[in-house]
PDB file of C-alpha atoms in Angstrom:
ATOM      1  CA  MET A  45       2.864  12.855  21.161  1.00 66.00           C
ATOM      2  CA  THR A  46       0.797  10.098  21.398  1.00 82.00           C
ATOM      3  CA  ASN A  47       0.821   7.011  18.954  1.00 83.00           C
ATOM      4  CA  ASP A  48      -2.029   8.289  16.979  1.00 86.00           C
ATOM      5  CA  VAL A  49       0.408  10.767  16.077  1.00 89.00           C
ATOM      6  CA  LEU A  50       2.571   8.933  15.394  1.00 91.00           C
ATOM      7  CA  VAL A  51       1.277   6.318  12.919  1.00 92.00           C
ATOM      8  CA  GLN A  52      -0.625   9.222  11.073  1.00 92.00           C
ATOM      9  CA  THR A  53       2.701  10.722  10.824  1.00 93.00           C
ATOM     10  CA  LEU A  54       4.247   7.482   9.842  1.00 94.00           C
ATOM     11  CA  ALA A  55       1.181   7.178   7.104  1.00 94.00           C
ATOM     12  CA  ALA A  56       2.165  10.522   5.732  1.00 94.00           C
ATOM     13  CA  VAL A  57       5.386  10.054   5.664  1.00 95.00           C
ATOM     14  CA  LEU A  58       5.519   6.855   3.502  1.00 95.00           C
ATOM     15  CA  PHE A  59       2.859   8.391   1.291  1.00 95.00           C
ATOM     16  CA  THR A  60       4.725  11.027   0.198  1.00 95.00           C
ATOM     17  CA  ILE A  61       7.793   8.823  -0.378  1.00 95.00           C
ATOM     18  CA  GLY A  62       4.962   6.565  -2.661  1.00 94.00           C
ATOM     19  CA  ILE A  63       4.432   9.273  -4.759  1.00 94.00           C
ATOM     20  CA  LEU A  64       7.834  10.117  -5.151  1.00 94.00           C
ATOM     21  CA  VAL A  65       8.366   6.664  -6.098  1.00 93.00           C
ATOM     22  CA  VAL A  66       5.702   6.305  -8.647  1.00 92.00           C
ATOM     23  CA  LEU A  67       6.379   9.204 -10.156  1.00 91.00           C
ATOM     24  CA  LEU A  68      10.098   9.306 -10.603  1.00 89.00           C
ATOM     25  CA  ARG A  69      11.325   5.815 -11.072  1.00 86.00           C
ATOM     26  CA  ARG A  70      10.768   4.656 -14.952  1.00 83.00           C
ATOM     27  CA  ASP A  71      10.104   0.675 -14.387  1.00 85.00           C
ATOM     28  CA  THR A  72       6.844  -0.294 -14.868  1.00 88.00           C
ATOM     29  CA  ILE A  73       7.299  -2.778 -12.022  1.00 90.00           C
ATOM     30  CA  MET A  74       8.563   0.301 -10.122  1.00 91.00           C
ATOM     31  CA  VAL A  75       5.324   2.485 -10.197  1.00 92.00           C
ATOM     32  CA  LEU A  76       3.288  -0.703  -9.329  1.00 93.00           C
ATOM     33  CA  MET A  77       5.311  -1.320  -6.375  1.00 93.00           C
ATOM     34  CA  GLY A  78       4.613   2.419  -4.991  1.00 94.00           C
ATOM     35  CA  ILE A  79       1.131   1.646  -5.403  1.00 94.00           C
ATOM     36  CA  GLU A  80       1.495  -0.809  -3.262  1.00 94.00           C
ATOM     37  CA  LEU A  81       3.308   1.192  -1.100  1.00 95.00           C
ATOM     38  CA  LEU A  82       0.106   4.265  -1.478  1.00 95.00           C
ATOM     39  CA  LEU A  83      -2.103   1.676  -0.177  1.00 95.00           C
ATOM     40  CA  ASN A  84      -0.066   0.425   2.430  1.00 95.00           C
ATOM     41  CA  SER A  85      -0.110   3.605   4.086  1.00 95.00           C
ATOM     42  CA  ALA A  86      -3.716   4.470   3.113  1.00 95.00           C
ATOM     43  CA  ASN A  87      -4.708   1.460   5.283  1.00 95.00           C
ATOM     44  CA  LEU A  88      -2.430   2.595   8.504  1.00 94.00           C
ATOM     45  CA  SER A  89      -4.230   5.863   8.449  1.00 94.00           C
ATOM     46  CA  LEU A  90      -7.452   4.275   8.041  1.00 94.00           C
ATOM     47  CA  VAL A  91      -6.735   1.606  10.606  1.00 93.00           C
ATOM     48  CA  ALA A  92      -5.208   3.714  13.092  1.00 91.00           C
ATOM     49  CA  PHE A  93      -8.088   6.620  12.542  1.00 89.00           C
ATOM     50  CA  SER A  94     -10.764   4.047  12.795  1.00 90.00           C
ATOM     51  CA  LYS A  95      -9.469   2.391  16.139  1.00 87.00           C
ATOM     52  CA  SER A  96      -8.680   6.158  18.131  1.00 86.00           C
ATOM     53  CA  ALA A  97     -12.494   5.913  17.024  1.00 85.00           C
ATOM     54  CA  ALA A  98     -13.827   2.917  18.451  1.00 85.00           C
ATOM     55  CA  MET A  99     -14.690   1.108  15.222  1.00 87.00           C
ATOM     56  CA  ILE A 100     -14.556  -1.467  13.000  1.00 88.00           C
ATOM     57  CA  GLU A 101     -15.463   0.087   9.748  1.00 89.00           C
ATOM     58  CA  GLY A 102     -11.828   1.071   8.698  1.00 89.00           C
ATOM     59  CA  GLN A 103     -10.488  -1.928   9.694  1.00 91.00           C
ATOM     60  CA  LEU A 104     -12.681  -3.933   7.461  1.00 92.00           C
ATOM     61  CA  GLN A 105     -12.788  -1.131   5.142  1.00 93.00           C
ATOM     62  CA  VAL A 106      -9.098  -2.449   5.051  1.00 93.00           C
ATOM     63  CA  PHE A 107      -9.975  -5.977   4.399  1.00 93.00           C
ATOM     64  CA  PHE A 108     -11.451  -5.037   1.560  1.00 93.00           C
ATOM     65  CA  VAL A 109      -8.628  -2.910   0.162  1.00 94.00           C
ATOM     66  CA  ILE A 110      -6.361  -5.292   0.557  1.00 93.00           C
ATOM     67  CA  THR A 111      -8.429  -8.401  -1.239  1.00 93.00           C
ATOM     68  CA  ILE A 112      -8.358  -5.438  -3.963  1.00 92.00           C
ATOM     69  CA  ALA A 113      -4.479  -4.551  -4.043  1.00 93.00           C
ATOM     70  CA  ALA A 114      -4.253  -8.144  -4.536  1.00 92.00           C
ATOM     71  CA  ALA A 115      -6.331  -8.021  -7.397  1.00 93.00           C
ATOM     72  CA  GLU A 116      -4.475  -5.401  -9.005  1.00 92.00           C
ATOM     73  CA  SER A 117      -0.703  -6.329  -8.712  1.00 92.00           C
ATOM     74  CA  ALA A 118      -2.183  -9.464 -10.526  1.00 92.00           C
ATOM     75  CA  ILE A 119      -3.785  -7.698 -13.297  1.00 93.00           C
ATOM     76  CA  GLY A 120      -1.043  -5.614 -13.715  1.00 91.00           C
ATOM     77  CA  LEU A 121       2.070  -7.395 -13.250  1.00 91.00           C
ATOM     78  CA  SER A 122       0.301  -9.503 -16.665  1.00 90.00           C
ATOM     79  CA  ILE A 123       0.249  -6.361 -18.128  1.00 88.00           C
ATOM     80  CA  LEU A 124       3.881  -5.858 -17.546  1.00 89.00           C
ATOM     81  CA  ILE A 125       4.747  -9.320 -19.043  1.00 88.00           C
ATOM     82  CA  ASN A 126       2.331  -8.610 -21.788  1.00 86.00           C
ATOM     83  CA  LEU A 127       4.461  -5.189 -22.536  1.00 85.00           C
ATOM     84  CA  TYR A 128       7.723  -6.674 -22.229  1.00 86.00           C
ATOM     85  CA  ARG A 129       6.798  -9.301 -24.911  1.00 85.00           C
ATOM     86  CA  ASN A 130       5.494  -6.335 -26.882  1.00 83.00           C
ATOM     87  CA  PHE A 131       8.425  -4.149 -26.293  1.00 82.00           C
ATOM     88  CA  GLY A 132      11.208  -5.743 -25.370  1.00 80.00           C
ATOM     89  CA  SER A 133      11.937  -3.524 -21.874  1.00 79.00           C
ATOM     90  CA  ILE A 134       9.569  -2.400 -18.906  1.00 81.00           C
ATOM     91  CA  LYS A 135      10.527   1.144 -18.780  1.00 83.00           C
ATOM     92  CA  THR A 136       7.598   3.348 -19.431  1.00 79.00           C
ATOM     93  CA  GLN A 137       8.776   5.695 -21.661  1.00 79.00           C
ATOM     94  CA  ASN A 138       8.503   2.943 -24.793  1.00 76.00           C
ATOM     95  CA  ALA A 139       5.011   1.999 -24.209  1.00 77.00           C
ATOM     96  CA  SER A 140       4.300   5.004 -26.194  1.00 76.00           C
ATOM     97  CA  THR A 141       2.445   3.441 -29.336  1.00 77.00           C
ATOM     98  CA  LEU A 142      -0.640   5.404 -28.256  1.00 70.00           C
ATOM     99  CA  LYS A 143       0.923   8.280 -29.027  1.00 63.00           C
ATOM    100  CA  GLY A 144      -0.256  10.545 -32.556  1.00 54.00           C
TER     101      GLY A 144
ATOM    102  CA  MET B1357       4.175   6.676  23.016  1.00 76.00           C
ATOM    103  CA  SER B1358       5.024   3.496  22.807  1.00 86.00           C
ATOM    104  CA  PRO B1359       9.226   2.998  21.668  1.00 90.00           C
ATOM    105  CA  VAL B1360       8.466   0.035  19.969  1.00 93.00           C
ATOM    106  CA  ILE B1361       6.523   1.290  17.203  1.00 93.00           C
ATOM    107  CA  LEU B1362       8.716   4.630  17.259  1.00 93.00           C
ATOM    108  CA  ILE B1363      11.017   1.931  16.246  1.00 94.00           C
ATOM    109  CA  LEU B1364       9.150   0.077  13.744  1.00 94.00           C
ATOM    110  CA  ALA B1365       8.247   3.599  12.397  1.00 94.00           C
ATOM    111  CA  VAL B1366      11.884   4.932  11.899  1.00 95.00           C
ATOM    112  CA  ILE B1367      13.289   1.532  10.069  1.00 96.00           C
ATOM    113  CA  SER B1368       9.935   1.422   7.913  1.00 95.00           C
ATOM    114  CA  VAL B1369      11.175   4.904   6.215  1.00 95.00           C
ATOM    115  CA  ILE B1370      14.156   4.351   5.962  1.00 96.00           C
ATOM    116  CA  LEU B1371      13.371   1.082   4.310  1.00 95.00           C
ATOM    117  CA  ALA B1372      10.840   3.479   1.860  1.00 95.00           C
ATOM    118  CA  ILE B1373      13.605   5.988   1.233  1.00 94.00           C
ATOM    119  CA  THR B1374      15.957   3.153   0.307  1.00 94.00           C
ATOM    120  CA  MET B1375      13.278   1.173  -1.984  1.00 93.00           C
ATOM    121  CA  LEU B1376      12.970   5.120  -3.969  1.00 91.00           C
ATOM    122  CA  PHE B1377      17.252   5.324  -4.534  1.00 90.00           C
ATOM    123  CA  ALA B1378      17.658   1.617  -4.821  1.00 90.00           C
ATOM    124  CA  LYS B1379      18.910   0.951  -8.446  1.00 87.00           C
ATOM    125  CA  ASN B1380      17.729  -2.822  -8.181  1.00 89.00           C
ATOM    126  CA  PRO B1381      14.841  -3.596  -8.923  1.00 90.00           C
ATOM    127  CA  ILE B1382      14.899  -6.572  -6.564  1.00 91.00           C
ATOM    128  CA  THR B1383      16.673  -4.419  -3.727  1.00 92.00           C
ATOM    129  CA  SER B1384      13.244  -2.601  -4.147  1.00 93.00           C
ATOM    130  CA  ALA B1385      11.169  -5.725  -4.156  1.00 94.00           C
ATOM    131  CA  LEU B1386      12.988  -6.284  -0.268  1.00 94.00           C
ATOM    132  CA  CYS B1387      12.364  -2.855   0.971  1.00 95.00           C
ATOM    133  CA  LEU B1388       8.780  -2.783   0.494  1.00 95.00           C
ATOM    134  CA  LEU B1389       8.565  -6.264   1.871  1.00 95.00           C
ATOM    135  CA  GLY B1390      10.526  -5.208   4.989  1.00 95.00           C
ATOM    136  CA  VAL B1391       7.863  -2.175   5.010  1.00 95.00           C
ATOM    137  CA  LEU B1392       4.785  -3.911   4.500  1.00 95.00           C
ATOM    138  CA  LEU B1393       6.259  -6.250   7.867  1.00 95.00           C
ATOM    139  CA  MET B1394       7.029  -3.354   9.809  1.00 94.00           C
ATOM    140  CA  THR B1395       2.840  -1.982   9.559  1.00 95.00           C
ATOM    141  CA  ALA B1396       2.270  -5.429  10.150  1.00 95.00           C
ATOM    142  CA  GLY B1397       3.903  -5.340  13.680  1.00 94.00           C
ATOM    143  CA  ILE B1398       2.422  -1.847  14.143  1.00 94.00           C
ATOM    144  CA  TYR B1399      -1.477  -3.262  13.286  1.00 94.00           C
ATOM    145  CA  GLY B1400      -0.461  -6.020  15.795  1.00 93.00           C
ATOM    146  CA  LEU B1401       0.826  -3.387  18.319  1.00 92.00           C
ATOM    147  CA  ILE B1402      -2.073  -1.292  18.466  1.00 90.00           C
ATOM    148  CA  GLY B1403      -4.453  -4.592  19.122  1.00 87.00           C
ATOM    149  CA  GLU B1404      -5.726  -4.942  15.660  1.00 89.00           C
ATOM    150  CA  HIS B1405      -4.447  -8.836  15.238  1.00 91.00           C
ATOM    151  CA  LEU B1406      -6.958  -9.505  11.972  1.00 92.00           C
ATOM    152  CA  ILE B1407      -5.661  -7.090  10.016  1.00 93.00           C
ATOM    153  CA  ALA B1408      -1.782  -7.877  11.205  1.00 94.00           C
ATOM    154  CA  THR B1409      -2.519 -11.461   9.767  1.00 93.00           C
ATOM    155  CA  ILE B1410      -4.282 -10.452   6.619  1.00 93.00           C
ATOM    156  CA  GLN B1411      -1.372  -8.028   6.270  1.00 93.00           C
ATOM    157  CA  LEU B1412       1.189 -10.309   6.794  1.00 94.00           C
ATOM    158  CA  VAL B1413      -0.448 -13.583   4.573  1.00 94.00           C
ATOM    159  CA  VAL B1414      -1.449 -11.552   1.438  1.00 92.00           C
ATOM    160  CA  TYR B1415       0.505  -8.327   1.643  1.00 90.00           C
ATOM    161  CA  ALA B1416       4.002  -9.324   2.282  1.00 91.00           C
ATOM    162  CA  GLY B1417       3.176 -13.564   1.298  1.00 90.00           C
ATOM    163  CA  ALA B1418       1.381 -13.263  -1.685  1.00 91.00           C
ATOM    164  CA  ILE B1419       1.695  -9.862  -3.343  1.00 92.00           C
ATOM    165  CA  MET B1420       5.164  -9.470  -3.001  1.00 92.00           C
ATOM    166  CA  VAL B1421       5.982 -12.958  -3.877  1.00 92.00           C
ATOM    167  CA  LEU B1422       3.794 -12.131  -7.182  1.00 91.00           C
ATOM    168  CA  PHE B1423       5.865  -8.941  -7.248  1.00 92.00           C
ATOM    169  CA  ILE B1424       9.599 -11.159  -6.772  1.00 92.00           C
ATOM    170  CA  PHE B1425       8.182 -13.534  -9.165  1.00 91.00           C
ATOM    171  CA  SER B1426       7.832 -11.092 -11.662  1.00 90.00           C
ATOM    172  CA  ILE B1427      11.092  -9.392 -11.140  1.00 90.00           C
ATOM    173  CA  MET B1428      13.574 -13.245 -11.870  1.00 90.00           C
ATOM    174  CA  LEU B1429      11.043 -14.049 -14.583  1.00 88.00           C
ATOM    175  CA  LEU B1430      12.045 -10.959 -16.339  1.00 86.00           C
ATOM    176  CA  ASN B1431      15.519 -11.307 -15.525  1.00 81.00           C
ATOM    177  CA  LEU B1432      15.172  -7.427 -14.202  1.00 78.00           C
ATOM    178  CA  THR B1433      19.088  -6.392 -13.243  1.00 76.00           C
ATOM    179  CA  THR B1434      20.114  -3.013 -12.954  1.00 69.00           C
ATOM    180  CA  GLU B1435      17.993   0.019 -14.416  1.00 62.00           C
ATOM    181  CA  SER B1436      20.407   2.827 -15.945  1.00 58.00           C
ATOM    182  CA  GLU B1437      18.078   5.653 -15.837  1.00 56.00           C
ATOM    183  CA  ASP B1438      19.514   9.389 -14.452  1.00 52.00           C
ATOM    184  CA  HIS B1439      16.717  11.804 -13.278  1.00 50.00           C
ATOM    185  CA  LYS B1440      19.096  14.698 -14.295  1.00 54.00           C
ATOM    186  CA  LYS B1441      17.897  14.925 -17.813  1.00 68.00           C
ATOM    187  CA  GLU B1442      14.524  15.634 -17.282  1.00 78.00           C
ATOM    188  CA  PRO B1443      14.785  18.491 -14.719  1.00 84.00           C
ATOM    189  CA  LEU B1444      11.586  19.561 -14.798  1.00 87.00           C
ATOM    190  CA  LEU B1445      10.026  16.282 -14.148  1.00 85.00           C
ATOM    191  CA  TYR B1446      12.104  15.598 -10.902  1.00 87.00           C
ATOM    192  CA  VAL B1447      11.253  19.300 -10.074  1.00 90.00           C
ATOM    193  CA  SER B1448       7.316  18.781 -10.134  1.00 90.00           C
ATOM    194  CA  ALA B1449       7.502  15.641  -8.212  1.00 90.00           C
ATOM    195  CA  ILE B1450       9.146  16.524  -5.514  1.00 91.00           C
ATOM    196  CA  ALA B1451       7.375  20.267  -5.657  1.00 93.00           C
ATOM    197  CA  LEU B1452       4.162  17.064  -5.540  1.00 93.00           C
ATOM    198  CA  GLY B1453       5.311  15.321  -3.085  1.00 92.00           C
ATOM    199  CA  GLY B1454       6.062  18.388  -0.376  1.00 93.00           C
ATOM    200  CA  GLY B1455       2.840  19.468  -1.611  1.00 94.00           C
ATOM    201  CA  VAL B1456       1.007  16.596  -0.213  1.00 93.00           C
ATOM    202  CA  LEU B1457       2.962  16.157   2.943  1.00 93.00           C
ATOM    203  CA  THR B1458       2.932  19.761   4.296  1.00 93.00           C
ATOM    204  CA  PHE B1459      -1.136  19.486   3.286  1.00 93.00           C
ATOM    205  CA  ILE B1460      -1.330  16.051   5.277  1.00 92.00           C
ATOM    206  CA  ILE B1461       0.638  17.531   8.109  1.00 91.00           C
ATOM    207  CA  LEU B1462      -1.452  20.456   8.568  1.00 92.00           C
ATOM    208  CA  ALA B1463      -4.732  18.443   8.657  1.00 90.00           C
ATOM    209  CA  LEU B1464      -3.558  16.454  11.027  1.00 88.00           C
ATOM    210  CA  ASN B1465      -2.667  19.556  13.295  1.00 87.00           C
ATOM    211  CA  GLU B1466      -5.870  20.788  12.785  1.00 85.00           C
ATOM    212  CA  HIS B1467      -7.335  17.974  14.113  1.00 82.00           C
ATOM    213  CA  PHE B1468      -4.938  16.472  16.522  1.00 82.00           C
ATOM    214  CA  LEU B1469      -3.623  19.394  18.017  1.00 80.00           C
ATOM    215  CA  LYS B1470      -5.783  22.137  17.291  1.00 78.00           C
ATOM    216  CA  HIS B1471      -9.313  20.922  18.021  1.00 75.00           C
ATOM    217  CA  PRO B1472      -8.148  18.349  20.185  1.00 72.00           C
ATOM    218  CA  MET B1473     -11.486  16.376  21.157  1.00 66.00           C
ATOM    219  CA  ASP B1474     -12.742  13.060  22.269  1.00 68.00           C
ATOM    220  CA  TYR B1475     -13.452  11.511  19.286  1.00 67.00           C
ATOM    221  CA  SER B1476     -13.943   7.771  20.247  1.00 70.00           C
ATOM    222  CA  PHE B1477     -18.028   8.216  19.657  1.00 75.00           C
ATOM    223  CA  GLY B1478     -17.857   4.607  18.383  1.00 78.00           C
ATOM    224  CA  LYS B1479     -19.126   1.665  20.542  1.00 81.00           C
ATOM    225  CA  PHE B1480     -16.814  -0.687  20.111  1.00 82.00           C
ATOM    226  CA  SER B1481     -13.617   0.449  22.652  1.00 82.00           C
ATOM    227  CA  PRO B1482     -11.343  -1.993  23.797  1.00 80.00           C
ATOM    228  CA  GLU B1483     -13.221  -3.154  26.780  1.00 81.00           C
ATOM    229  CA  VAL B1484     -15.835  -4.691  24.729  1.00 83.00           C
ATOM    230  CA  ILE B1485     -14.095  -5.793  21.936  1.00 83.00           C
ATOM    231  CA  ALA B1486     -12.537  -7.639  24.439  1.00 83.00           C
ATOM    232  CA  GLN B1487     -15.671  -8.405  26.405  1.00 85.00           C
ATOM    233  CA  LEU B1488     -16.941  -9.914  22.784  1.00 85.00           C
ATOM    234  CA  GLY B1489     -13.789 -12.522  22.117  1.00 85.00           C
ATOM    235  CA  GLY B1490     -11.265 -10.336  20.712  1.00 85.00           C
ATOM    236  CA  ASN B1491     -10.745  -8.373  17.472  1.00 87.00           C
ATOM    237  CA  SER B1492     -11.010 -11.428  15.170  1.00 89.00           C
ATOM    238  CA  LYS B1493     -14.095 -12.441  16.640  1.00 90.00           C
ATOM    239  CA  VAL B1494     -15.740  -9.144  16.245  1.00 90.00           C
ATOM    240  CA  LEU B1495     -14.127  -8.077  12.966  1.00 91.00           C
ATOM    241  CA  SER B1496     -15.024 -11.589  11.750  1.00 91.00           C
ATOM    242  CA  HIS B1497     -18.858 -11.141  13.034  1.00 90.00           C
ATOM    243  CA  ALA B1498     -19.345  -8.303  11.078  1.00 90.00           C
ATOM    244  CA  LEU B1499     -18.119  -9.292   7.820  1.00 91.00           C
ATOM    245  CA  PHE B1500     -20.253 -12.330   7.834  1.00 92.00           C
ATOM    246  CA  SER B1501     -23.527 -10.489   8.802  1.00 92.00           C
ATOM    247  CA  GLN B1502     -23.221  -7.032   8.076  1.00 90.00           C
ATOM    248  CA  PHE B1503     -21.074  -7.154   5.189  1.00 91.00           C
ATOM    249  CA  TYR B1504     -21.894  -9.969   3.671  1.00 92.00           C
ATOM    250  CA  VAL B1505     -22.886  -8.639   0.405  1.00 94.00           C
ATOM    251  CA  SER B1506     -19.811  -6.531   0.159  1.00 92.00           C
ATOM    252  CA  PHE B1507     -17.809 -10.304   1.416  1.00 92.00           C
ATOM    253  CA  GLU B1508     -19.308 -11.722  -1.830  1.00 93.00           C
ATOM    254  CA  VAL B1509     -18.706  -9.180  -4.001  1.00 94.00           C
ATOM    255  CA  ILE B1510     -14.978  -8.841  -3.023  1.00 93.00           C
ATOM    256  CA  SER B1511     -14.893 -12.704  -3.907  1.00 93.00           C
ATOM    257  CA  LEU B1512     -16.116 -12.206  -7.336  1.00 94.00           C
ATOM    258  CA  ALA B1513     -13.953  -9.570  -8.005  1.00 93.00           C
ATOM    259  CA  LEU B1514     -11.264 -11.675  -7.031  1.00 93.00           C
ATOM    260  CA  LEU B1515     -12.518 -14.699  -9.527  1.00 94.00           C
ATOM    261  CA  ILE B1516     -12.728 -12.512 -12.314  1.00 94.00           C
ATOM    262  CA  ALA B1517      -9.306 -10.670 -11.824  1.00 93.00           C
ATOM    263  CA  ILE B1518      -7.872 -14.307 -11.538  1.00 92.00           C
ATOM    264  CA  VAL B1519      -9.808 -15.193 -15.052  1.00 93.00           C
ATOM    265  CA  GLY B1520      -8.386 -11.543 -16.140  1.00 92.00           C
ATOM    266  CA  ALA B1521      -4.351 -12.192 -15.649  1.00 90.00           C
ATOM    267  CA  VAL B1522      -4.882 -15.560 -16.802  1.00 90.00           C
ATOM    268  CA  VAL B1523      -6.465 -14.623 -19.721  1.00 90.00           C
ATOM    269  CA  LEU B1524      -3.171 -11.304 -20.198  1.00 86.00           C
ATOM    270  CA  ALA B1525      -0.355 -13.081 -19.464  1.00 82.00           C
ATOM    271  CA  LYS B1526      -1.352 -16.578 -22.246  1.00 82.00           C
ATOM    272  CA  ARG B1527      -2.756 -14.144 -25.262  1.00 74.00           C
ATOM    273  CA  LYS B1528      -0.784 -12.749 -27.734  1.00 68.00           C
ATOM    274  CA  PHE B1529      -1.110  -9.492 -29.028  1.00 59.00           C
ATOM    275  CA  ASP B1530      -0.264  -8.835 -32.464  1.00 56.00           C
TER     276      ASP B1530
END
């Protein structure tokens, strides 16, 4: 078992746990944290594959993904503050005014 | 296989599982911070120093501070949730997660074990990178020459995100 296999397996396990966090938790902030975990595991996989293929495009892609993740979390948390201001709670099932 | 990477991997999986089951959002945030730090350690150990530094500064520094700040601003305490009320959601989430994990493991098995080939076809082998002046120098050079359009566009996206976050957080919706 080489380093590549170990890191890729770790990325797969973290991705699965991230999916479970997004689907099972009820707080919007936990959903956002699960998305961060998903992005982090995808980054790990990209870096390890790019390293073992002796390329640098994967690392540059990860640089851009981290920047977009920062932008996404800033927007997501400001939406979350609005959600709390309007509904008094950040549970996902409370924000259901669009429901017909 | 490096034993240090194995230790970091085991710690990060334990922290991620704790994050999944923790009732308090601040516990989950600190566990996620731990996972990000372990990932930065793995990046450093496999020789990606620039990405490890960016992971520490941007992810573990800026983004997690934003999360913990939001949790403390909204004064979130222990959430009273019970998954047992919707067993359909619980079962389908477990099935989806298990399916994704099985798919990725099968793909990795296909890639690493069934067709083991020399796929190091790029030109940036560790020797070449050391000769060119190190990982950070090579990546920065590519970032400012080959990928400069993406770099400028990403800075524009960050500016839009800053303005959008301020507008969203300050505006009073009816």
